[in-house]
Short mmCIF file of C-alpha atoms in Angstrom, two decimals:
data_model
loop_
_atom_site.label_atom_id
_atom_site.label_comp_id
_atom_site.label_asym_id
_atom_site.label_seq_id
_atom_site.Cartn_x
_atom_site.Cartn_y
_atom_site.Cartn_z
CA MET A 671 7.89 7.11 -12.86
CA ALA A 672 9.60 10.06 -11.65
CA SER A 673 12.21 9.71 -8.48
CA TYR A 674 12.30 11.01 -5.53
CA PRO A 675 15.35 11.04 -3.10
CA ALA A 676 15.18 9.83 0.40
CA PRO A 677 13.79 11.89 2.58
CA PRO A 678 17.35 13.85 4.77
CA GLY A 679 17.89 11.85 8.00
CA LEU A 680 16.16 8.69 6.83
CA SER A 681 19.03 6.28 8.30
CA LYS A 682 18.69 7.66 11.88
CA ARG A 683 14.73 7.33 12.18
CA SER A 684 12.95 4.33 13.59
CA ALA A 685 11.32 1.82 11.08
CA GLN A 686 7.63 2.71 12.86
CA TRP A 687 8.15 6.41 11.85
CA LYS A 688 9.17 5.51 8.19
CA ARG A 689 5.56 3.22 8.10
CA GLU A 690 3.52 5.83 9.69
CA ARG A 691 5.47 8.16 6.87
CA VAL A 692 4.33 5.62 4.31
CA ILE A 693 1.05 6.03 5.19
CA ALA A 694 0.59 9.84 5.80
CA ALA A 695 2.07 9.92 1.82
CA GLY A 696 -0.84 8.00 0.34
CA MET A 697 -3.66 10.12 2.76
CA LYS A 698 -2.10 13.54 0.71
CA PHE A 699 -3.92 11.92 -2.03
CA PHE A 700 -7.44 10.34 -0.53
CA GLY A 701 -9.99 10.78 -2.66
CA TYR A 702 -8.65 10.96 -5.86
CA PRO A 703 -10.23 8.88 -8.76
CA TYR A 704 -8.56 5.30 -9.74
CA GLN A 705 -6.82 5.52 -13.01
CA HIS A 706 -4.15 4.00 -15.26
CA HIS A 707 -1.75 6.47 -14.55
CA HIS A 708 1.53 6.48 -13.07
CA ILE A 709 1.36 9.69 -11.08
CA PRO A 710 -1.83 10.78 -8.94
CA GLU A 711 -1.21 14.67 -9.79
CA TRP A 712 -0.78 13.74 -13.93
CA GLU A 713 -3.88 14.90 -15.48
CA PRO A 714 -4.12 13.61 -19.33
CA PRO A 715 -4.45 16.72 -21.62
CA ARG A 716 -8.04 16.30 -22.91
CA ALA A 717 -7.46 15.04 -26.35
CA ALA A 718 -5.69 11.40 -24.88
CA ASN A 719 -9.13 11.12 -23.82
CA LYS A 720 -7.90 8.96 -20.49
CA GLY A 721 -10.08 10.84 -17.54
CA THR A 722 -8.69 12.81 -15.22
CA LYS A 723 -5.89 13.08 -12.46
CA GLY A 724 -5.46 9.37 -10.27
CA VAL A 725 -3.31 6.20 -10.08
CA ASP A 726 -4.52 2.54 -10.33
CA CYS A 727 -3.67 0.37 -7.11
CA SER A 728 0.09 -1.39 -8.20
CA ASN A 729 1.25 2.55 -9.12
CA PHE A 730 0.08 3.86 -5.95
CA ALA A 731 1.82 1.57 -3.91
CA ALA A 732 5.23 2.01 -6.04
CA PHE A 733 4.33 5.95 -6.25
CA ILE A 734 3.86 6.04 -2.55
CA TYR A 735 7.16 3.88 -1.55
CA ASN A 736 9.01 6.10 -4.02
CA PHE A 737 7.40 9.86 -2.55
CA ALA A 738 7.87 8.95 1.12
CA LEU A 739 11.03 7.03 1.39
CA GLY A 740 13.19 7.37 -1.96
CA ILE A 741 12.40 3.47 -2.75
CA GLN A 742 11.86 2.10 -5.71
CA ILE A 743 9.00 -1.08 -6.49
CA PRO A 744 7.77 -2.40 -9.57
CA SER A 745 4.58 -0.55 -10.48
CA GLY A 746 3.19 -3.41 -12.54
CA ILE A 747 1.44 -6.03 -10.29
CA GLY A 748 2.60 -8.78 -11.89
CA LYS A 749 6.70 -8.18 -10.94
CA LEU A 750 5.70 -6.35 -7.86
CA GLY A 751 4.10 -9.68 -6.64
CA GLY A 752 6.90 -11.69 -6.26
CA ILE A 753 9.93 -9.04 -5.32
CA THR A 754 12.65 -10.03 -3.21
CA GLN A 755 14.52 -6.43 -2.96
CA ALA A 756 13.62 -2.78 -4.15
CA SER A 757 16.34 -0.24 -5.27
CA GLY A 758 16.75 2.38 -2.61
CA PRO A 759 16.38 4.82 -0.71
CA GLY A 760 19.17 6.85 -2.80
CA SER A 761 21.37 5.56 -5.90
CA GLY A 762 23.32 2.46 -5.43
CA HIS A 763 21.40 1.23 -3.16
CA THR A 764 19.13 -1.95 -2.42
CA THR A 765 16.46 -2.68 0.11
CA PRO A 766 15.71 -6.22 1.05
CA VAL A 767 11.50 -7.38 0.88
CA GLU A 768 10.47 -9.71 3.26
CA ARG A 769 7.57 -12.24 2.17
CA ILE A 770 5.27 -12.36 5.18
CA GLU A 771 3.07 -15.51 5.05
CA LEU A 772 -0.72 -14.95 5.84
CA PRO A 773 -2.38 -16.21 9.25
CA LYS A 774 -5.46 -18.22 8.31
CA ASP A 775 -7.81 -15.65 10.48
CA LEU A 776 -8.14 -11.94 10.15
CA ALA A 777 -7.60 -11.39 14.23
CA SER A 778 -3.97 -12.95 14.12
CA TYR A 779 -3.38 -10.27 10.94
CA ALA A 780 -2.79 -7.60 13.58
CA LYS A 781 0.08 -9.63 15.22
CA VAL A 782 2.19 -10.24 11.77
CA LEU A 783 1.50 -7.57 9.52
CA ARG A 784 3.04 -3.93 10.22
CA THR A 785 1.83 -0.71 8.86
CA GLY A 786 2.77 0.12 5.72
CA ASP A 787 2.95 -3.90 4.53
CA LEU A 788 1.90 -4.91 1.35
CA LEU A 789 -1.22 -6.89 0.78
CA ILE A 790 -1.05 -8.90 -2.38
CA MET A 791 -4.54 -10.12 -3.98
CA LYS A 792 -4.80 -13.06 -5.74
CA SER A 793 -6.96 -13.63 -8.68
CA ASN A 794 -9.23 -17.08 -8.84
CA THR A 795 -6.29 -18.63 -11.23
CA GLY A 796 -3.91 -17.48 -8.37
CA TYR A 797 -2.09 -14.60 -10.04
CA ALA A 798 -1.49 -11.25 -8.31
CA LYS A 799 -4.22 -9.22 -9.24
CA HIS A 800 -4.44 -6.48 -6.44
CA VAL A 801 -2.44 -4.96 -4.12
CA VAL A 802 -3.24 -2.44 -0.68
CA LEU A 803 -1.24 -0.61 2.23
CA TRP A 804 -1.91 -2.38 5.35
CA VAL A 805 -2.49 0.51 8.18
CA GLY A 806 -2.21 -1.20 11.04
CA ASP A 807 -2.16 0.35 14.23
CA MET A 808 -2.51 3.76 12.79
CA GLY A 809 -6.37 3.16 12.97
CA LYS A 810 -9.49 1.38 12.59
CA SER A 811 -12.85 2.09 10.84
CA PRO A 812 -16.04 2.75 13.02
CA ASP A 813 -16.80 -0.29 13.52
CA LYS A 814 -13.48 -1.34 14.63
CA HIS A 815 -12.51 -3.03 11.63
CA ASN A 816 -9.03 -3.50 10.46
CA LEU A 817 -8.21 -0.99 7.89
CA ILE A 818 -6.44 -1.33 3.98
CA LEU A 819 -5.40 2.14 1.64
CA ASP A 820 -5.95 1.36 -1.89
CA SER A 821 -6.74 2.55 -5.12
CA SER A 822 -9.25 0.20 -6.59
CA GLY A 823 -11.67 0.68 -9.42
CA ASN A 824 -14.28 -0.89 -7.92
CA ILE A 825 -16.97 0.59 -5.96
CA ALA A 826 -17.45 -1.59 -2.48
CA GLY A 827 -19.89 -1.26 0.04
CA ASP A 828 -18.23 -1.23 4.10
CA ALA A 829 -19.56 -3.48 6.88
CA ASN A 830 -22.36 -1.72 7.19
CA GLY A 831 -23.51 -2.03 3.16
CA GLN A 832 -22.11 2.02 3.07
CA ALA A 833 -20.80 2.59 -0.73
CA VAL A 834 -17.41 3.38 -0.58
CA PRO A 835 -16.32 5.03 -4.12
CA ASN A 836 -13.64 3.85 -7.01
CA GLY A 837 -10.24 5.76 -6.30
CA ILE A 838 -7.86 6.27 -3.35
CA TYR A 839 -9.80 5.68 0.41
CA LEU A 840 -9.42 3.82 3.32
CA ARG A 841 -11.59 0.22 3.11
CA ALA A 842 -11.92 -1.86 6.08
CA ILE A 843 -11.28 -5.68 6.00
CA TRP A 844 -12.95 -8.28 7.71
CA GLN A 845 -13.39 -12.27 7.43
CA GLY A 846 -15.51 -11.97 4.95
CA ASN A 847 -15.00 -9.48 2.57
CA TRP A 848 -13.42 -9.90 -1.10
CA TYR A 849 -9.99 -8.33 0.47
CA PHE A 850 -9.90 -10.86 3.38
CA GLY A 851 -10.75 -13.81 0.71
CA GLN A 852 -8.32 -12.72 -1.86
CA ALA A 853 -5.34 -11.85 0.60
CA SER A 854 -2.06 -14.34 -0.59
CA ARG A 855 0.98 -13.11 1.00
CA ALA A 856 2.13 -9.66 2.31
CA LEU A 857 5.15 -8.21 1.49
CA ARG A 858 7.42 -6.19 4.09
CA VAL A 859 9.38 -3.17 2.58
CA ILE A 860 10.24 -1.57 5.99
CA ALA A 861 12.17 -4.22 8.31
CA ASP A 862 11.31 -3.87 11.79
CA ASP A 863 14.01 -2.37 13.84
CA SER A 864 17.23 -4.36 15.41
CA PRO A 865 17.59 -4.85 19.26
CA ALA A 866 20.36 -2.42 19.38
CA ARG A 867 18.49 0.62 17.56
CA VAL A 868 15.74 -0.10 19.36
CA GLY A 869 17.60 0.10 22.49
CA LYS A 870 18.97 3.68 21.75
#
């Protein structure tokens, strides 16, 4: 996967700015199809017979953090699910990754999670299977559900039964849907600002 530099002045930016930048970067690829590619823009030659440009869930999360902030997280869902640090931003730097335990009720997610946190979904056997970006206070669905941003290979319905295509889309999460039922933990790549930083 290509390595992107950190944006100029990143160290002086607030945590909220970084979080919003991650979601904004992801939205640049809104509507791209689901494909097992590392980079959304890559369009394979016809001879490869592997579809069109697009990206899968963990490659999307890894690409977006790299593209937006110059931070490299693993692109394989198995490795991504258990990381405690990431490379970057920039050469020779590392970023700690905090594991966040999820509350049992969805209403409490908004109190615990931050925009840009990675929600890890587990399989029925307990292994990391899917990853989404928590949108948080940047917006809600028309029916007031919290939103996630991901690349999914399954066409799913929203809370009103309307189909959401596969690929990169905003999707609602509510108490009874698959995303909530399979969510096992969250990973926070962007730490909260220190009290000294917030007071500036």
